[in-house]
XYZ file of C-alpha atoms in Angstrom:
585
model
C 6.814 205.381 214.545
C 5.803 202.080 215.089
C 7.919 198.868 214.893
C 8.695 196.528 212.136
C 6.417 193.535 211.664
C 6.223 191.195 213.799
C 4.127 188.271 214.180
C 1.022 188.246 215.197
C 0.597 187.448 219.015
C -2.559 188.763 220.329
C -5.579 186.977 220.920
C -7.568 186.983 217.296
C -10.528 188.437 218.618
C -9.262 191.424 219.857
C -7.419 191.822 217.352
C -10.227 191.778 215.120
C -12.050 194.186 217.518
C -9.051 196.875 215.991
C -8.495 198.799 218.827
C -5.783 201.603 219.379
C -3.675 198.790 220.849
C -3.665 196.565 217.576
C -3.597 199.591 215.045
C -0.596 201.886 215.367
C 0.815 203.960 213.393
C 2.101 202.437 210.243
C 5.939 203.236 209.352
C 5.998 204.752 205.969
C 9.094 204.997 203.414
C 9.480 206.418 200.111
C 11.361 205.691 196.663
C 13.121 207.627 194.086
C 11.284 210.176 191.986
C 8.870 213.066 192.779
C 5.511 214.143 192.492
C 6.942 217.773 192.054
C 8.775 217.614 188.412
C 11.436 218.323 190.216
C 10.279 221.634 191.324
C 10.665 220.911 195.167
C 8.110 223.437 195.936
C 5.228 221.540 197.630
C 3.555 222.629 201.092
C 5.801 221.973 203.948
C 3.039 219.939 205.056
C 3.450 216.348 202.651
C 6.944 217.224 201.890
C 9.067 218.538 199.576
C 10.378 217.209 196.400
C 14.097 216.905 195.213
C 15.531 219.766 193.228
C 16.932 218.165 190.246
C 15.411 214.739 188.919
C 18.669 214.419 186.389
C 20.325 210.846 186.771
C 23.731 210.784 187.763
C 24.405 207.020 188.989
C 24.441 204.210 186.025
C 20.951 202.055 187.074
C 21.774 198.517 187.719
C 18.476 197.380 187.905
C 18.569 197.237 191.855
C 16.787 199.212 194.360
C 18.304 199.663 197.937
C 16.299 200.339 200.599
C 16.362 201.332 204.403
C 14.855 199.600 206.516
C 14.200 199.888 210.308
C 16.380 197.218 212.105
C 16.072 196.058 215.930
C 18.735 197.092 218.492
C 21.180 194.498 217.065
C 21.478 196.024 213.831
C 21.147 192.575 211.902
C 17.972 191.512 210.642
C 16.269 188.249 211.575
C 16.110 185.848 208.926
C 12.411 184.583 208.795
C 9.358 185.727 206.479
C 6.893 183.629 208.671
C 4.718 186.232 209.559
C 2.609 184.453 211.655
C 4.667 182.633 213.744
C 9.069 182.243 214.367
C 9.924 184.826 216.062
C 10.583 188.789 214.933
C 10.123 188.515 210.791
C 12.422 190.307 208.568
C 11.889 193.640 206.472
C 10.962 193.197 202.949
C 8.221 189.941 203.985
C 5.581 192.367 202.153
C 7.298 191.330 198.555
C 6.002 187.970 199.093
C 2.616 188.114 200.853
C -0.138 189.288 199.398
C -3.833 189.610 201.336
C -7.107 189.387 199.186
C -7.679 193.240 198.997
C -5.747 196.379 199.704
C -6.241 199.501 201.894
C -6.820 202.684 199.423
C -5.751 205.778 201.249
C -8.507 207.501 199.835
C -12.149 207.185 199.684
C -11.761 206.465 204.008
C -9.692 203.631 203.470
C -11.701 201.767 200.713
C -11.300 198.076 199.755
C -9.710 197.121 196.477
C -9.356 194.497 194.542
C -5.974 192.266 195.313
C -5.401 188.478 194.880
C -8.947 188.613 195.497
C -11.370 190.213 192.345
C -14.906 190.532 194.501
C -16.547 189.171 197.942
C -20.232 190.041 198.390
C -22.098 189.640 202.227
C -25.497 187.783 202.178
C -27.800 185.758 205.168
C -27.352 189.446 206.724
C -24.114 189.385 206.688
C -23.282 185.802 208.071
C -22.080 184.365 204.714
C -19.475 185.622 202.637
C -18.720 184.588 199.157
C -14.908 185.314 197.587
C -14.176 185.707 193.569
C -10.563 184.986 193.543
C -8.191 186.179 190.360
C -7.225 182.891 188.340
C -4.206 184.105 186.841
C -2.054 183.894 190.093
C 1.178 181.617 190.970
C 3.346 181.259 194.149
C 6.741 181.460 193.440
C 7.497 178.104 193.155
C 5.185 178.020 190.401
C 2.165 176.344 192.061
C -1.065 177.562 191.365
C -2.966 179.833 193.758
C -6.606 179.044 194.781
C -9.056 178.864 197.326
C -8.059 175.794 199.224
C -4.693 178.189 199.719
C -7.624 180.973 201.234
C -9.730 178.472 203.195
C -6.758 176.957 204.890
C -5.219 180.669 205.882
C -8.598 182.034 207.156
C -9.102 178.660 208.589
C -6.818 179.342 210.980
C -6.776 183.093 211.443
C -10.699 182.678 212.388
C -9.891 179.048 214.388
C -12.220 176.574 214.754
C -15.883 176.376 214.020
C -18.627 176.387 216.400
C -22.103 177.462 216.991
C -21.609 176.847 220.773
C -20.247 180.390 222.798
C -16.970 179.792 224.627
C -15.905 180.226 228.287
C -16.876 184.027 228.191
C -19.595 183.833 226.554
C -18.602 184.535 222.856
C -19.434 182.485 220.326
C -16.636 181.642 217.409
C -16.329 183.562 214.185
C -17.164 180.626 212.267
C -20.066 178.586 212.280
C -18.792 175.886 209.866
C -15.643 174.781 207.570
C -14.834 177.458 205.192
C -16.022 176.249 202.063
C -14.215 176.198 198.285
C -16.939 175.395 195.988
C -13.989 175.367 192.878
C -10.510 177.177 192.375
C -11.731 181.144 192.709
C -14.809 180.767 195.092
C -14.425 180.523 198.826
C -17.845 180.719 200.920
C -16.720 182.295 204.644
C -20.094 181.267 207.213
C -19.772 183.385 210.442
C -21.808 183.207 213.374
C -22.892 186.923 213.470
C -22.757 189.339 210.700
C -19.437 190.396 209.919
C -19.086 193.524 207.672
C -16.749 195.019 208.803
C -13.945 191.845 208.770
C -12.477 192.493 205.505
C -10.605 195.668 206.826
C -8.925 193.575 209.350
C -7.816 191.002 207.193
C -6.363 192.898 204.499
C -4.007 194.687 207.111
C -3.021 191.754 209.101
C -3.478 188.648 207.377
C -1.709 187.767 203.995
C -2.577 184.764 202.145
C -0.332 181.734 202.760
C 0.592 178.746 200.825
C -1.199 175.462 201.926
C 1.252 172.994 199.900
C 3.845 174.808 202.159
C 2.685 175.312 205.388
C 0.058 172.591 205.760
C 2.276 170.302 207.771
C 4.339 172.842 209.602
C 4.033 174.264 213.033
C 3.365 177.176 212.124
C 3.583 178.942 215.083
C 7.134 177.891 216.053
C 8.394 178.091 211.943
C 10.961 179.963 210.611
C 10.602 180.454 206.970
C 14.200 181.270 205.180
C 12.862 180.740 201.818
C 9.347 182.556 201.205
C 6.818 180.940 198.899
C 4.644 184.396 198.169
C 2.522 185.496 195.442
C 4.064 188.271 195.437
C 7.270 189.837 192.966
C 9.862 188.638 194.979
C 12.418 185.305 195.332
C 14.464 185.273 198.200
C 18.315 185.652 196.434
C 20.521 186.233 198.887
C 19.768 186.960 202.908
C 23.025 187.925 205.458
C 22.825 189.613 208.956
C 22.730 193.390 207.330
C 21.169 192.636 203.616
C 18.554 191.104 202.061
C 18.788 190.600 198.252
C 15.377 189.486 196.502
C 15.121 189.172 192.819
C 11.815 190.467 190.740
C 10.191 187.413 189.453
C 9.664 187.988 185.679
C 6.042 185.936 185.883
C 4.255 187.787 188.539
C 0.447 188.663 188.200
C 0.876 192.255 188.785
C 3.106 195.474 186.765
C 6.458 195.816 187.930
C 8.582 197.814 186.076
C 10.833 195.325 183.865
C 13.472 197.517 184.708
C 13.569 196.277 188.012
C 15.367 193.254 188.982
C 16.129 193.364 192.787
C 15.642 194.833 195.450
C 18.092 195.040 198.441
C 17.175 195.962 201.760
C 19.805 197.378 204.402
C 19.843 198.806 208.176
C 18.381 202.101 208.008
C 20.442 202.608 211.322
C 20.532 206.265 212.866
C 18.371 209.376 211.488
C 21.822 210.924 210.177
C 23.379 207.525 208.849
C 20.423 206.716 206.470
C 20.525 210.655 205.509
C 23.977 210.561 204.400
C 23.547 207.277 202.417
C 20.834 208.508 200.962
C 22.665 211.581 200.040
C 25.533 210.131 198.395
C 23.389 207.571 196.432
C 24.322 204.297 198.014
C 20.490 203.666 199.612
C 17.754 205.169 197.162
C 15.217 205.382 199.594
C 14.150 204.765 203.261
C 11.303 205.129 205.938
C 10.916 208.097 208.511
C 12.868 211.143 209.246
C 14.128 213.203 211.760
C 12.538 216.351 213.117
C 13.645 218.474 210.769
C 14.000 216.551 207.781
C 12.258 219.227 205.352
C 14.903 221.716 205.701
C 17.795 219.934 206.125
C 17.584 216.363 204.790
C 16.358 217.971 201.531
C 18.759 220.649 201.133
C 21.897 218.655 201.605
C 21.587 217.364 198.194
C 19.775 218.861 194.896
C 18.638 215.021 194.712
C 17.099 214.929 197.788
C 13.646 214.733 198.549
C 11.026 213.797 201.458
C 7.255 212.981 201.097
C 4.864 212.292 204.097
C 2.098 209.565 204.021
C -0.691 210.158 206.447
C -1.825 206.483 207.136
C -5.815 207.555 208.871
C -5.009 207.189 211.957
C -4.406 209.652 214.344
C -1.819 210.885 217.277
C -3.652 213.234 219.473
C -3.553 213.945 223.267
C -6.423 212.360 225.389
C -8.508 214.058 227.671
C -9.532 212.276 230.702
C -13.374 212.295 231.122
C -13.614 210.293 234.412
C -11.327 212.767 236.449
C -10.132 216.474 237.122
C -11.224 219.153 235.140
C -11.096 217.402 232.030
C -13.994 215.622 233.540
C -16.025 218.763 231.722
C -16.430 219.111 228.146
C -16.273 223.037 228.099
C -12.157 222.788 229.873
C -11.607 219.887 226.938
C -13.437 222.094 224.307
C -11.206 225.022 225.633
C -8.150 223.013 226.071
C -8.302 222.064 222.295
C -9.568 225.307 221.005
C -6.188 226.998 223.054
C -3.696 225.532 220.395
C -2.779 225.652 216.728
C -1.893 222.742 215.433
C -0.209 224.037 212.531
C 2.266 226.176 214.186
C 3.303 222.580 216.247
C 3.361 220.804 212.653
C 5.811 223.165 211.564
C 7.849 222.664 214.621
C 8.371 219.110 214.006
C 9.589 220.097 210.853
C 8.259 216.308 209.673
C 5.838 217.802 206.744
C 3.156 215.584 208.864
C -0.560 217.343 208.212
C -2.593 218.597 210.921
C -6.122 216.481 210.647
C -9.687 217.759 211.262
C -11.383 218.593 214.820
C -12.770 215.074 214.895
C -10.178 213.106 214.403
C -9.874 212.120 210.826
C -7.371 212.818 207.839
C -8.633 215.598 205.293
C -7.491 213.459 202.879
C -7.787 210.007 203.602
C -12.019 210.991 204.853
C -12.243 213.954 202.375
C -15.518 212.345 200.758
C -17.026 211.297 204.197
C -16.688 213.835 206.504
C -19.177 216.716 207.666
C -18.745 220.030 205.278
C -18.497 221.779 208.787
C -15.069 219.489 209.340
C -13.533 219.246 206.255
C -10.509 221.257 206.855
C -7.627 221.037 209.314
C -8.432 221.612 212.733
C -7.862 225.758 213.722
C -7.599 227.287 217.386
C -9.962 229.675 218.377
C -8.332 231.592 221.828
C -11.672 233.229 221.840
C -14.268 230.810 222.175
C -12.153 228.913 224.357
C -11.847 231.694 227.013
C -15.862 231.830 226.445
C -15.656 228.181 226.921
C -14.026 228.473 230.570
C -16.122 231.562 231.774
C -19.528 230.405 230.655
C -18.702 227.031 232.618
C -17.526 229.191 235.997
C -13.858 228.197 235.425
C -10.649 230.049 236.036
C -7.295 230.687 235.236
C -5.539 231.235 238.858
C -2.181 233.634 239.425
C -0.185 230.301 239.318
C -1.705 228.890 236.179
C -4.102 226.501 237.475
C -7.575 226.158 236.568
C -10.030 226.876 239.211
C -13.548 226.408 240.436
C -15.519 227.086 243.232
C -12.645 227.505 245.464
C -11.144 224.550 244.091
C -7.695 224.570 242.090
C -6.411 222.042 239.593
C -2.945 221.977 238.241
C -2.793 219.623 235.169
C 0.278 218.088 233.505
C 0.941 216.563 229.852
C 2.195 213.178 229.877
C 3.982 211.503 226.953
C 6.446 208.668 226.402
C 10.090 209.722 225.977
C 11.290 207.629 223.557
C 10.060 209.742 220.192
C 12.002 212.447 219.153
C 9.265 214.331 217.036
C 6.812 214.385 220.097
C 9.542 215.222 222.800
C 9.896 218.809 219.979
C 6.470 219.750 219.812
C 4.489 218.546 222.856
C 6.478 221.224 224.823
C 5.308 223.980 221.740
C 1.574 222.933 222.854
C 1.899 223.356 226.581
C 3.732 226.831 225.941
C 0.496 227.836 223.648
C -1.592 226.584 226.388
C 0.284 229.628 228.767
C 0.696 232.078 225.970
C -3.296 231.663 225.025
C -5.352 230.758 227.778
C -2.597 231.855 230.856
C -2.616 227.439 231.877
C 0.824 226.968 232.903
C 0.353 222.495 232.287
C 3.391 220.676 233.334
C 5.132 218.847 230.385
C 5.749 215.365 231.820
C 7.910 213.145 229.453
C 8.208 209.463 230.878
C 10.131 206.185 230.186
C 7.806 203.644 227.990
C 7.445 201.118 231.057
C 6.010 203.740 233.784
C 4.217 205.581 231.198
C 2.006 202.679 229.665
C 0.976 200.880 233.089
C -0.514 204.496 234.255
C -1.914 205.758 230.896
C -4.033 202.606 231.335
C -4.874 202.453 234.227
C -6.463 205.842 233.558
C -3.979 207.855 236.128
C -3.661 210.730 233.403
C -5.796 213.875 232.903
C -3.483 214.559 229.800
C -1.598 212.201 227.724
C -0.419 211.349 224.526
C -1.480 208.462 221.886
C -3.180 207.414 219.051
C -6.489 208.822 219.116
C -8.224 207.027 215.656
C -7.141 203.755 214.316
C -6.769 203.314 210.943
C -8.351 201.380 208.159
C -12.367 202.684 208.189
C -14.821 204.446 209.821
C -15.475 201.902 211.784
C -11.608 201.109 213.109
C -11.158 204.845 213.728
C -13.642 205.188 216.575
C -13.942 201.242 217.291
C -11.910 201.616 221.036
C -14.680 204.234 222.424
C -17.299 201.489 221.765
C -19.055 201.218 225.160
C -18.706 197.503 225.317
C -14.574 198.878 225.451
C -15.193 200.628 228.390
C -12.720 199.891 231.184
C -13.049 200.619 234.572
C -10.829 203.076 236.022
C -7.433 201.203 237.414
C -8.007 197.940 234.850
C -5.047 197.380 233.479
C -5.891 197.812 230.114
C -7.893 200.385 228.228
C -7.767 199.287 224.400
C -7.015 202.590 223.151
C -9.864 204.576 225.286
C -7.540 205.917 228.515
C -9.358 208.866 228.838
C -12.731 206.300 229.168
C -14.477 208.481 226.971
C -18.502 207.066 227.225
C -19.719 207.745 224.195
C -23.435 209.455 223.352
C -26.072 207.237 222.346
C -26.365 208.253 219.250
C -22.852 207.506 218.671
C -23.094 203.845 220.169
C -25.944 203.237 218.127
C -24.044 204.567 215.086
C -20.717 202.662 215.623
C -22.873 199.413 216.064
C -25.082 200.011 212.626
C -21.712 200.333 210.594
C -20.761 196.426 211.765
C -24.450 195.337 210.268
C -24.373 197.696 207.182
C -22.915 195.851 203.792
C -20.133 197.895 203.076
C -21.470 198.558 199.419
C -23.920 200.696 201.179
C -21.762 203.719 201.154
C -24.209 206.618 202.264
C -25.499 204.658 205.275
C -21.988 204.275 206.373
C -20.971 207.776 205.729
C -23.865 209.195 207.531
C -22.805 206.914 210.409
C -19.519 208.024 210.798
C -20.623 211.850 210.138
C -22.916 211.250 213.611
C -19.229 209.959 215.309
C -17.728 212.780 213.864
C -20.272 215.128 215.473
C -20.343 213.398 218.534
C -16.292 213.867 219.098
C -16.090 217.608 218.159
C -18.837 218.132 220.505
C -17.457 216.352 223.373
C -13.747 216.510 222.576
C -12.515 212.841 224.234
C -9.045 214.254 222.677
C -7.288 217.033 220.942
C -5.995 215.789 217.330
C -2.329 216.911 217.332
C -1.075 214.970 213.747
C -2.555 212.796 210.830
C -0.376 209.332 211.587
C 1.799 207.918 209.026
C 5.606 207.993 208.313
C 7.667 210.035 205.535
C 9.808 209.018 202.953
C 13.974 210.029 202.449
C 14.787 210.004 199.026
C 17.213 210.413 196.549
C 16.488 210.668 192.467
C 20.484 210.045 191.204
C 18.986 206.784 190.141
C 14.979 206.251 190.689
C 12.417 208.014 190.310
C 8.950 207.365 190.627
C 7.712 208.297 193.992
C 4.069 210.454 193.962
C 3.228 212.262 196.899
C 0.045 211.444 199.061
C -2.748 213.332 196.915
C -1.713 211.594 193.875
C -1.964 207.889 194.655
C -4.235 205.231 196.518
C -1.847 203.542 198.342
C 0.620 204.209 201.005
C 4.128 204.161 200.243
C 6.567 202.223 202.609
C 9.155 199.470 203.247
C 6.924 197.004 205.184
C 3.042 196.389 204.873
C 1.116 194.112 202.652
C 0.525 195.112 199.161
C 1.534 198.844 199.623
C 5.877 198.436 199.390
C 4.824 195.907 195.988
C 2.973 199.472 195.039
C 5.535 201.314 196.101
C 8.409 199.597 194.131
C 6.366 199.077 190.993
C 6.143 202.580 190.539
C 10.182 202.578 190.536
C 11.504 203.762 187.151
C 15.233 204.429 186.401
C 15.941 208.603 186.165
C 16.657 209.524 182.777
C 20.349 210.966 182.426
């Protein structure tokens, strides 16, 4: 669902501020093998496995994979991912950031190029152990000068002086290096909650490479990572890069390249998969679970919830949504799992607050552990107890007053355009609302969304990567006014209770080892949203996999694994492919 990587453009603050806008939904992919033994009888929801895991293709030793490609069907050739324009598919086999995202435990830290980093001064200083056994892929040595000069410039210049708007810089002073494996990060403020940010965006970069480029304006055609990979070969519509045999990490010796080609259309990369000449590729078509997997006994299709969250937002500063009891009702009048099914995606339906079952299993409330349910019953209750009405033409109305409400989403994604109309016909069937579905072209359906012109829309509702990313855009000091042109994620302008403030603000000055503060933090978010419903959580974000097992297998569905399977994204596709083991015969 969201757009290959690109580099990174926005203004480093907000970006570290991880609202809606900077966090989408993260495109997913899968490789070769199943979670299932083969059995291919999993839930809908997470996908199905293949049929038969019996290989029929003699392994070469290379793994093809689809990859999303822009409108010109030819990739660009550049791995700068900071800087050079669009940067091509497979970049994530060369950079590597200090820690990973788990997909479990609410998107945990672990342990990467980095082995430990520890907050002290309250959260001002931070002190990085870094791994000693690493090497670019030029053979060069990895260390901290390599760290201090990347962070140097993703956190700019130092300064204990505020600038022209009144915020002071990240850093109060030069980032520090001590020896080879320590690097001592001062900030201005405490900062507990930066190492989420940087282990999504920013991958560690090679300061005997890049220190006299402009970085900005470079385009790297020959990648110095620490990652497995060596740029072999790159043309217009493949990208060959060889398995280095003296990387850090496990990678399956049996693995020696990996090729990347244009995924293209939903039924092109289905039909290579299906005759074995891709092994595996991102997305799928609504669908997908019953007919993608059945062409082929081979076949299979896993889904990846990512924490974050697609859901449709409820204006609070207009209309009837303006009341809690119509939002309350409005999400209460439709099931969720009957839309899932629709889509036919194997996406899961999340809890009433927001968050993935999964993902949050260990941190949420016991009360929302499970997949959010309808009740028709208590939403009717919710309408007549606040003096609303269901009019003969299907409008709400209120002291004389009637309000027709419409749905608005972007046109441009297949999967939504299916099962957004499913929810406005449950929203007639259950509660006699007749809502207009209102599907609109990306450039007049953005300006308004922000603006706040919409009572009902569609968006990401939770960001990924935390507690604290998931509800970061309905901080208070993210409150737009009504008609700004931006919203950062909060179009509904949801103002949060003050409990919630107060609890979204103690997780940025809580050291992340202190687990149960931070939980009970996020449980008092989670009770603030179901209580107030700002939105209606449609789908757990994220992205399946296509699959085929004539060759590799390997591939573990969600439950199973602490990463999150996919062609782009740092650290995760070097997961993803190490897992890749040829299919016994």
């Amino acid at each position: 669902m969201s757009p290959r990587s690109t580099p990174i453009a926005v203004n480093r603050r907000s970006l570290f501020g991880l609202g809606a806008t900077a966090l989408t939904a993260t495109t997913l992919a899968a490789c070769g093998g199943s979670g299932n033994s083969g059995g291919g009888d999993s839930d809908v929801a997470g996908g199905s496995g293949p049929r038969s895991t019996e290989g029929t293709i003699d392994n070469d030793g290379i793994l093809r994979l689809g990859a999303v490609v822009g409108t010109s069907n030819v990739f660009p050739e550049n791995f700068n991912v900071f800087g050079g324009g669009d940067s091509a598919p497979g970049n994530a086999l060369f950079w590597e950031t200090l820690f990973r995202i788990s997909s479990t435990d609410g998107s945990a830290l672990v342990p990467n190029l980095g082995k430990s980093f520890e907050y002290t001064e309250g959260g001002t200083v931070c002190t990085y152990i870094l791994r000693d056994d690493v090497t670019w892929n030029d053979g060069e040595k990895f260390t901290s000068k390599d760290v201090a000069f990347t962070y140097g410039f993703v956190l700019e210049d130092p300064s204990t002086e505020p600038d022209e708007q009144g915020n002071l810089p990240f850093l109060a002073k030069a980032i520090e290096t001590p020896d080879e494996t320590t690097v001592v990060v001062t900030y201005n403020e405490p900062q507990y909650t930066e190492d989420l940010p940087l282990s999504l965006y920013f991958p560690i970069f090679p300061e005997h490479i890049y220190r006299d480029l402009d970085r900005e304006n470079y385009q790297d055609k020959d990648p110095v990572g620490t990652g497995p990979g060596v740029l072999k070969n790159f043309a217009g519509q493949q990208i060959e890069i060889a398995i280095r045999d003296d990387y850090w990490g496990e990678i399956n010796p049996d693995l020696a390249e990996v090729h990347l080609v244009p995924a293209g259309t939903a039924g092109n990369i289905e039909s290579q998969i299906t005759q074995g000449d891709v092994d595996w590729a991102q997305g799928g078509a609504p669908g997908v679970v019953s007919n993608f997997v059945t062409m082929e006994e081979h076949n299979g299709y896993f889904y990846y919830p990512d924490g974050s969250t697609r859901g449709i937002i409820m204006a609070t500063h207009k209309g009837p949504t303006q009341d809690p009891a119509v939002r309350r009702a409005l999400r209460a009048g439709a099931d969720m799992g009957i839309v899932a099914g629709a889509a036919g995606i194997a996406y899961t339906v999340p809890s009433i607050t927001g968050l993935d079952t999964g993902i949050y299993e260990t941190m949420l409330k016991d009360e929302f552990k499970a997949p959010m349910t309808p009740d028709v019953d208590a939403a009717k209750k919710e309408l007549a107890d606040a003096g609303w009405t269901v009019n003969d033409n299907g409008n709400l109305e209120k002291d004389g007053e009637e309000f027709p409400l419409k749905l608005h989403i972007q046109n441009d994604n297949p999967a939504e355009m299916t099962t957004m109309p499913i929810i406005v016909d449950q929203w007639l069937k259950n509660l006699g609302l007749d809502i207009a579905f209102t599907p609109l072209p990306p450039d007049v359906f953005g300006p308004a969304q922000a603006k706040g012109d919409y009572e009902l829309s569609l968006w990401t509702t939770n960001a990924a990567g935390g507690a604290f990313q998931a509800f970061t855009m309905y901080k208070r000091s993210k409150l737009f006014d009504v008609g700004d042109d931006t919203a950062d994620g909060n179009y509904g302008r949801w103002e949060m209770p003050d409990e919630a403030e107060e609890a979204i603000v103690a997780i940025t000055t809580t050291p992340p080892d202190d687990v149960d503060a931070i939980i009970g933090y996020c449980q008092v978010l989670q009770q603030a949203v179901a209580d107030d419903a700002p939105y209606i959580p449609v789908q757990s974000n994220g992205a399946g996999g296509m699959f085929t097992t004539k060759k590799w297998s390997g591939l573990k569905e969600a439950s199973e694994i602490d990463y999150f399977p996919r062609v782009d994204g740092y650290n995760n596709m070097i997961r993803t492919v190490s897992d890749a083991a040829p299919t016994a015969p």
